[in-house]
Amino acid sequence: MTEFKALVVSEQDGRYVSNVTTRQIDDLPEGEVLIRVKYSSLNFKDALSASGNKGVTRNFPHTPGIDAAGVVESSSVPELSAGDEVIVTGYDLGMSTSGGYGEYIRVPAAWVLKRPEGLSLRDSMVLGTAGLTAALCIDKLEQAGMIPGQGPILVTGATGGVGSIAVAMLASLGYEVAAATGKATQADFLKGLGATRIVERSELEAGKEKPMLKEQWAGAVDTVGGDILFNVVKSLKYGASVVTCGLTAGTQFQGSVLPFILRNVNLLGVDSVEQPLVVKASMWDRLSLQWKTDLHNLEKEIALDDLPAEIEKILAGKMVGRVVVRLD
């Protein structure tokens, strides 16, 4: 087989248009491993790529999709064989390298992990980059001393991919979870994931002019950035930490050193894209075993042809939970 279906984003009259079309395997980039993709997922970065954001993807036409799970078709390295079920998340996949919204990808072997035994290919894409990021965030907070019973753990952007998985995972690990969102209609959804308190976004936006705010949070996962992030910093309990991994509310904030000095708090960062493969493998093992979480309440499956409409939805801030893309 030399042809396959893929979502291709192209520039037309100054606009970026997404269409499902036919591509040739020979057009894929060089790499040691050719993978037949079974599932992918939809992330905010995918939507940025599909809308022509040059900070994500510079060259078009292009096939986005920073996540992919499938079966090895061919491999030139001994560690991977035809028939192996594998996952690829991050690195350059779906950015400058043709991504998971095609029925085939060809990538370096250094990007490829064998599917953890505790997860199906579909399960791995319900998680995808969002689940990996949530796991890295929780791991970093626990390394900084966070344990259940210290008080509420705040999750901002809680209806999004990383946020919703973080809420569900933290609740399953025994934490008291406060879920922050600008979508008041999704309160029942978040409580169904395990949140015990819903925090309106306006509450987190108040007081940005103040150097300190009332102590509330024993830890926090921030997926939005901006002034909300620093308001969270100013609201941490003594010695607590917030880990940040997103920027939908902005890349800058007005800050002060006072919370760090007077409350001994920590602002931590997480990146899931360029983590060494051994770190990703460790997190995937946790996600498939001791941190395995029931996520059926937050996932939705679509076909490749449905992607353009879902991309518009996530760009408009209307997507909730996780969208799994079925390619086979």
CSV table of C-alpha atoms in Angstrom, one decimal:
chain,number,residue,atom,x,y,z
A,1,MET,CA,0.0,0.0,0.0
A,2,THR,CA,1.5,3.4,-1.0
A,3,GLU,CA,-1.5,5.7,-0.4
A,4,PHE,CA,-3.2,6.6,2.8
A,5,LYS,CA,-5.7,9.0,4.2
A,6,ALA,CA,-4.6,12.0,6.2
A,7,LEU,CA,-5.8,15.4,7.4
A,8,VAL,CA,-3.8,18.0,5.5
A,9,VAL,CA,-3.7,21.7,6.4
A,10,SER,CA,-2.9,24.0,3.5
A,11,GLU,CA,-2.8,27.7,3.0
A,12,GLN,CA,-5.4,29.1,0.6
A,13,ASP,CA,-5.9,32.8,-0.1
A,14,GLY,CA,-4.3,33.7,3.2
A,15,ARG,CA,-6.4,31.2,5.2
A,16,TYR,CA,-5.5,27.8,6.5
A,17,VAL,CA,-7.9,25.1,5.5
A,18,SER,CA,-8.1,21.5,6.7
A,19,ASN,CA,-9.2,18.6,4.5
A,20,VAL,CA,-9.0,14.9,4.6
A,21,THR,CA,-7.2,13.7,1.5
A,22,THR,CA,-4.9,11.1,0.1
A,23,ARG,CA,-1.1,11.1,0.7
A,24,GLN,CA,1.7,8.9,-0.4
A,25,ILE,CA,3.9,6.9,2.0
A,26,ASP,CA,6.9,7.9,0.0
A,27,ASP,CA,6.2,11.6,0.9
A,28,LEU,CA,6.7,10.9,4.6
A,29,PRO,CA,9.9,12.1,6.2
A,30,GLU,CA,12.9,9.8,6.8
A,31,GLY,CA,12.9,7.6,9.9
A,32,GLU,CA,13.7,4.1,11.1
A,33,VAL,CA,10.1,3.2,12.0
A,34,LEU,CA,7.0,3.2,9.8
A,35,ILE,CA,3.8,3.0,11.9
A,36,ARG,CA,0.2,2.3,10.9
A,37,VAL,CA,-1.7,4.7,13.1
A,38,LYS,CA,-4.8,3.3,14.8
A,39,TYR,CA,-5.6,6.2,17.2
A,40,SER,CA,-4.6,9.8,17.8
A,41,SER,CA,-6.0,12.6,20.0
A,42,LEU,CA,-6.8,16.3,19.8
A,43,ASN,CA,-4.7,18.8,21.7
A,44,PHE,CA,-4.6,22.6,21.7
A,45,LYS,CA,-1.2,22.5,20.0
A,46,ASP,CA,-2.8,20.4,17.2
A,47,ALA,CA,-5.4,23.1,16.8
A,48,LEU,CA,-2.7,25.8,16.7
A,49,SER,CA,-0.9,23.9,14.0
A,50,ALA,CA,-4.1,23.4,12.0
A,51,SER,CA,-4.8,27.2,12.2
A,52,GLY,CA,-1.3,28.1,10.8
A,53,ASN,CA,0.4,29.2,14.0
A,54,LYS,CA,4.0,29.6,12.9
A,55,GLY,CA,5.2,29.1,16.5
A,56,VAL,CA,4.1,25.5,16.1
A,57,THR,CA,4.3,24.7,12.4
A,58,ARG,CA,6.3,26.7,9.9
A,59,ASN,CA,5.8,24.8,6.7
A,60,PHE,CA,2.6,23.8,4.9
A,61,PRO,CA,0.9,21.7,3.6
A,62,HIS,CA,1.2,19.7,6.8
A,63,THR,CA,-0.5,16.9,8.7
A,64,PRO,CA,-0.8,17.7,12.5
A,65,GLY,CA,-1.2,15.3,15.4
A,66,ILE,CA,1.3,15.3,18.2
A,67,ASP,CA,0.0,11.9,19.5
A,68,ALA,CA,-0.1,8.6,17.7
A,69,ALA,CA,-0.7,5.0,18.7
A,70,GLY,CA,-0.5,2.1,16.3
A,71,VAL,CA,1.3,-0.9,14.9
A,72,VAL,CA,4.8,-1.0,13.5
A,73,GLU,CA,4.7,-1.7,9.8
A,74,SER,CA,8.4,-1.8,9.3
A,75,SER,CA,11.5,-1.0,11.3
A,76,SER,CA,15.3,-0.8,10.6
A,77,VAL,CA,16.2,-1.2,14.3
A,78,PRO,CA,16.3,-4.4,16.3
A,79,GLU,CA,14.4,-3.0,19.3
A,80,LEU,CA,11.2,-2.7,17.2
A,81,SER,CA,9.7,-5.2,14.9
A,82,ALA,CA,6.8,-5.4,12.5
A,83,GLY,CA,3.6,-6.0,14.5
A,84,ASP,CA,4.7,-4.3,17.7
A,85,GLU,CA,2.1,-2.0,19.2
A,86,VAL,CA,3.6,1.4,20.0
A,87,ILE,CA,2.9,5.0,21.0
A,88,VAL,CA,4.6,8.2,20.0
A,89,THR,CA,4.0,11.5,21.8
A,90,GLY,CA,5.8,14.9,21.5
A,91,TYR,CA,9.2,15.6,20.1
A,92,ASP,CA,8.6,17.0,16.6
A,93,LEU,CA,5.7,14.8,15.7
A,94,GLY,CA,2.8,16.9,14.3
A,95,MET,CA,4.9,20.0,14.4
A,96,SER,CA,7.3,20.0,11.5
A,97,THR,CA,7.1,16.2,11.1
A,98,SER,CA,4.0,14.7,9.6
A,99,GLY,CA,1.8,13.7,12.5
A,100,GLY,CA,-0.8,11.4,13.9
A,101,TYR,CA,-3.7,12.7,11.8
A,102,GLY,CA,-2.5,10.4,9.0
A,103,GLU,CA,-3.0,6.6,8.7
A,104,TYR,CA,0.8,6.3,8.6
A,105,ILE,CA,3.7,8.1,10.2
A,106,ARG,CA,7.5,7.5,9.8
A,107,VAL,CA,9.6,8.6,12.8
A,108,PRO,CA,13.0,8.1,14.4
A,109,ALA,CA,13.2,5.0,16.7
A,110,ALA,CA,14.2,7.3,19.6
A,111,TRP,CA,10.7,8.7,19.7
A,112,VAL,CA,8.9,5.3,19.9
A,113,LEU,CA,7.7,3.5,23.0
A,114,LYS,CA,6.2,0.0,23.1
A,115,ARG,CA,2.6,0.1,24.4
A,116,PRO,CA,2.5,-0.5,28.2
A,117,GLU,CA,0.8,-3.8,29.0
A,118,GLY,CA,-1.8,-2.1,31.2
A,119,LEU,CA,-3.2,0.1,28.4
A,120,SER,CA,-4.8,-0.6,25.0
A,121,LEU,CA,-3.8,1.6,22.1
A,122,ARG,CA,-7.1,3.4,22.4
A,123,ASP,CA,-6.5,3.9,26.2
A,124,SER,CA,-3.1,5.4,25.5
A,125,MET,CA,-4.7,8.1,23.2
A,126,VAL,CA,-7.4,8.9,25.7
A,127,LEU,CA,-4.4,9.9,27.8
A,128,GLY,CA,-2.0,11.1,25.1
A,129,THR,CA,0.2,14.1,25.6
A,130,ALA,CA,-2.5,15.5,28.0
A,131,GLY,CA,-2.3,12.4,30.3
A,132,LEU,CA,1.5,12.3,30.1
A,133,THR,CA,1.6,16.0,31.1
A,134,ALA,CA,-0.8,15.5,34.0
A,135,ALA,CA,1.3,12.6,35.3
A,136,LEU,CA,4.5,14.7,35.0
A,137,CYS,CA,2.8,17.5,36.9
A,138,ILE,CA,1.6,15.3,39.8
A,139,ASP,CA,5.0,13.6,40.0
A,140,LYS,CA,6.8,16.9,40.2
A,141,LEU,CA,4.4,18.1,43.0
A,142,GLU,CA,4.9,14.9,44.9
A,143,GLN,CA,8.6,15.2,44.6
A,144,ALA,CA,8.3,18.7,46.1
A,145,GLY,CA,6.5,17.2,49.1
A,146,MET,CA,2.8,17.2,48.2
A,147,ILE,CA,0.8,14.3,49.9
A,148,PRO,CA,-2.9,13.7,50.4
A,149,GLY,CA,-4.4,15.2,53.5
A,150,GLN,CA,-2.6,18.6,53.5
A,151,GLY,CA,-5.6,20.5,52.0
A,152,PRO,CA,-7.2,21.2,48.6
A,153,ILE,CA,-5.2,20.8,45.4
A,154,LEU,CA,-6.3,23.4,42.8
A,155,VAL,CA,-6.5,22.5,39.1
A,156,THR,CA,-6.9,25.4,36.7
A,157,GLY,CA,-8.4,25.0,33.2
A,158,ALA,CA,-10.0,21.9,34.7
A,159,THR,CA,-12.3,21.1,31.8
A,160,GLY,CA,-9.4,20.9,29.3
A,161,GLY,CA,-7.4,17.8,28.4
A,162,VAL,CA,-4.6,18.1,31.0
A,163,GLY,CA,-6.9,19.7,33.5
A,164,SER,CA,-9.7,17.1,33.4
A,165,ILE,CA,-7.2,14.2,33.6
A,166,ALA,CA,-5.4,15.8,36.5
A,167,VAL,CA,-8.7,16.2,38.3
A,168,ALA,CA,-9.6,12.6,37.8
A,169,MET,CA,-6.1,11.3,38.6
A,170,LEU,CA,-5.6,13.4,41.8
A,171,ALA,CA,-9.0,12.4,43.1
A,172,SER,CA,-8.2,8.7,42.5
A,173,LEU,CA,-4.9,9.1,44.4
A,174,GLY,CA,-6.8,10.4,47.4
A,175,TYR,CA,-6.4,14.2,47.1
A,176,GLU,CA,-9.0,16.8,47.8
A,177,VAL,CA,-9.5,18.5,44.4
A,178,ALA,CA,-10.7,22.0,43.7
A,179,ALA,CA,-11.4,22.5,40.0
A,180,ALA,CA,-11.2,26.0,38.5
A,181,THR,CA,-13.1,26.7,35.2
A,182,GLY,CA,-14.8,29.5,33.3
A,183,LYS,CA,-17.4,27.0,32.2
A,184,ALA,CA,-20.0,27.1,35.0
A,185,THR,CA,-22.2,24.7,33.1
A,186,GLN,CA,-19.6,22.0,33.5
A,187,ALA,CA,-19.7,21.8,37.3
A,188,ASP,CA,-21.4,18.4,37.3
A,189,PHE,CA,-18.9,17.1,34.8
A,190,LEU,CA,-16.0,18.1,37.1
A,191,LYS,CA,-17.7,16.7,40.2
A,192,GLY,CA,-18.2,13.4,38.2
A,193,LEU,CA,-14.4,13.3,37.8
A,194,GLY,CA,-13.9,13.7,41.5
A,195,ALA,CA,-13.7,17.4,42.2
A,196,THR,CA,-15.1,18.3,45.6
A,197,ARG,CA,-15.2,22.1,44.9
A,198,ILE,CA,-15.7,24.2,41.8
A,199,VAL,CA,-13.9,27.5,41.6
A,200,GLU,CA,-15.1,30.1,39.2
A,201,ARG,CA,-12.4,31.6,37.0
A,202,SER,CA,-13.4,35.1,38.1
A,203,GLU,CA,-12.4,34.2,41.7
A,204,LEU,CA,-8.9,33.4,40.5
A,205,GLU,CA,-8.6,36.6,38.5
A,206,ALA,CA,-9.4,38.8,41.5
A,207,GLY,CA,-6.6,40.5,43.4
A,208,LYS,CA,-3.9,40.5,40.8
A,209,GLU,CA,-2.8,44.0,42.0
A,210,LYS,CA,-2.1,42.6,45.5
A,211,PRO,CA,1.4,41.2,46.4
A,212,MET,CA,-0.1,38.4,48.5
A,213,LEU,CA,-3.5,36.7,48.9
A,214,LYS,CA,-5.1,34.4,51.5
A,215,GLU,CA,-3.5,31.0,51.8
A,216,GLN,CA,-5.8,28.3,50.3
A,217,TRP,CA,-4.0,25.7,48.3
A,218,ALA,CA,-1.8,22.8,49.4
A,219,GLY,CA,-0.7,22.5,45.8
A,220,ALA,CA,-1.8,23.3,42.3
A,221,VAL,CA,-1.7,22.2,38.7
A,222,ASP,CA,-1.9,25.2,36.4
A,223,THR,CA,-2.8,24.8,32.7
A,224,VAL,CA,-3.5,28.4,31.8
A,225,GLY,CA,-0.7,30.7,32.9
A,226,GLY,CA,-1.0,34.5,32.9
A,227,ASP,CA,-2.1,36.5,35.9
A,228,ILE,CA,-4.2,33.5,37.1
A,229,LEU,CA,-1.0,31.6,37.6
A,230,PHE,CA,0.6,34.2,39.8
A,231,ASN,CA,-2.6,34.6,41.8
A,232,VAL,CA,-2.4,30.9,42.5
A,233,VAL,CA,1.3,31.4,43.6
A,234,LYS,CA,0.1,34.1,46.0
A,235,SER,CA,-2.6,31.8,47.4
A,236,LEU,CA,-0.5,28.8,48.1
A,237,LYS,CA,-0.1,27.5,51.7
A,238,TYR,CA,3.2,27.8,53.4
A,239,GLY,CA,5.8,25.5,51.6
A,240,ALA,CA,3.4,24.4,48.9
A,241,SER,CA,4.1,24.3,45.1
A,242,VAL,CA,2.3,25.0,41.9
A,243,VAL,CA,3.4,23.3,38.6
A,244,THR,CA,2.6,25.1,35.4
A,245,CYS,CA,2.3,23.6,31.9
A,246,GLY,CA,0.0,25.8,29.8
A,247,LEU,CA,-0.5,29.4,28.6
A,248,THR,CA,-4.0,29.8,27.3
A,249,ALA,CA,-4.5,32.8,29.7
A,250,GLY,CA,-1.2,34.4,28.6
A,251,THR,CA,2.6,34.1,28.8
A,252,GLN,CA,3.2,36.9,31.2
A,253,PHE,CA,2.1,38.0,34.7
A,254,GLN,CA,2.9,40.8,37.1
A,255,GLY,CA,4.8,39.1,39.9
A,256,SER,CA,6.4,39.8,43.3
A,257,VAL,CA,9.1,37.9,45.2
A,258,LEU,CA,7.1,38.1,48.5
A,259,PRO,CA,5.2,34.8,48.2
A,260,PHE,CA,8.5,33.0,47.6
A,261,ILE,CA,10.2,34.6,50.5
A,262,LEU,CA,7.4,34.9,53.1
A,263,ARG,CA,5.6,31.6,52.3
A,264,ASN,CA,8.5,29.5,51.0
A,265,VAL,CA,6.5,28.4,48.0
A,266,ASN,CA,7.6,26.9,44.7
A,267,LEU,CA,6.8,27.7,41.1
A,268,LEU,CA,7.7,24.6,38.9
A,269,GLY,CA,7.5,24.0,35.2
A,270,VAL,CA,6.7,20.9,33.2
A,271,ASP,CA,7.4,20.1,29.6
A,272,SER,CA,6.2,16.8,28.1
A,273,VAL,CA,7.5,17.3,24.6
A,274,GLU,CA,11.3,16.9,24.9
A,275,GLN,CA,11.5,14.7,27.9
A,276,PRO,CA,14.0,11.8,27.5
A,277,LEU,CA,12.3,8.7,26.3
A,278,VAL,CA,13.3,6.9,29.6
A,279,VAL,CA,11.3,9.5,31.6
A,280,LYS,CA,8.3,9.1,29.3
A,281,ALA,CA,8.5,5.4,29.7
A,282,SER,CA,8.5,5.7,33.5
A,283,MET,CA,5.4,7.9,33.4
A,284,TRP,CA,3.6,5.6,31.0
A,285,ASP,CA,4.3,2.7,33.3
A,286,ARG,CA,2.7,4.6,36.1
A,287,LEU,CA,-0.3,5.6,34.0
A,288,SER,CA,-0.8,1.9,33.1
A,289,LEU,CA,-0.4,0.6,36.6
A,290,GLN,CA,-0.5,2.4,40.0
A,291,TRP,CA,-1.9,5.6,38.5
A,292,LYS,CA,-4.4,4.0,36.1
A,293,THR,CA,-7.6,6.0,36.2
A,294,ASP,CA,-11.1,5.5,34.9
A,295,LEU,CA,-11.4,8.2,32.2
A,296,HIS,CA,-14.6,7.1,30.5
A,297,ASN,CA,-16.5,10.2,31.7
A,298,LEU,CA,-14.2,12.6,29.9
A,299,GLU,CA,-13.5,11.0,26.5
A,300,LYS,CA,-15.2,11.2,23.1
A,301,GLU,CA,-14.3,9.3,20.0
A,302,ILE,CA,-14.4,10.8,16.5
A,303,ALA,CA,-13.4,9.8,13.0
A,304,LEU,CA,-10.7,11.5,10.9
A,305,ASP,CA,-13.4,13.3,8.9
A,306,ASP,CA,-14.8,14.9,12.1
A,307,LEU,CA,-11.6,16.6,13.0
A,308,PRO,CA,-12.0,20.0,11.3
A,309,ALA,CA,-15.2,20.7,13.3
A,310,GLU,CA,-13.5,19.6,16.6
A,311,ILE,CA,-10.5,21.8,15.8
A,312,GLU,CA,-12.8,24.8,15.5
A,313,LYS,CA,-14.4,23.9,18.8
A,314,ILE,CA,-11.1,23.7,20.7
A,315,LEU,CA,-10.0,27.0,19.3
A,316,ALA,CA,-13.2,28.6,20.4
A,317,GLY,CA,-12.6,27.2,24.0
A,318,LYS,CA,-15.6,24.9,23.8
A,319,MET,CA,-14.0,21.5,24.0
A,320,VAL,CA,-14.4,19.6,27.2
A,321,GLY,CA,-12.3,16.6,28.2
A,322,ARG,CA,-10.5,14.5,25.7
A,323,VAL,CA,-11.2,13.8,22.0
A,324,VAL,CA,-9.8,10.5,20.6
A,325,VAL,CA,-9.4,10.3,16.9
A,326,ARG,CA,-9.9,6.8,15.3
A,327,LEU,CA,-7.9,6.3,12.1
A,328,ASP,CA,-8.4,2.6,11.2
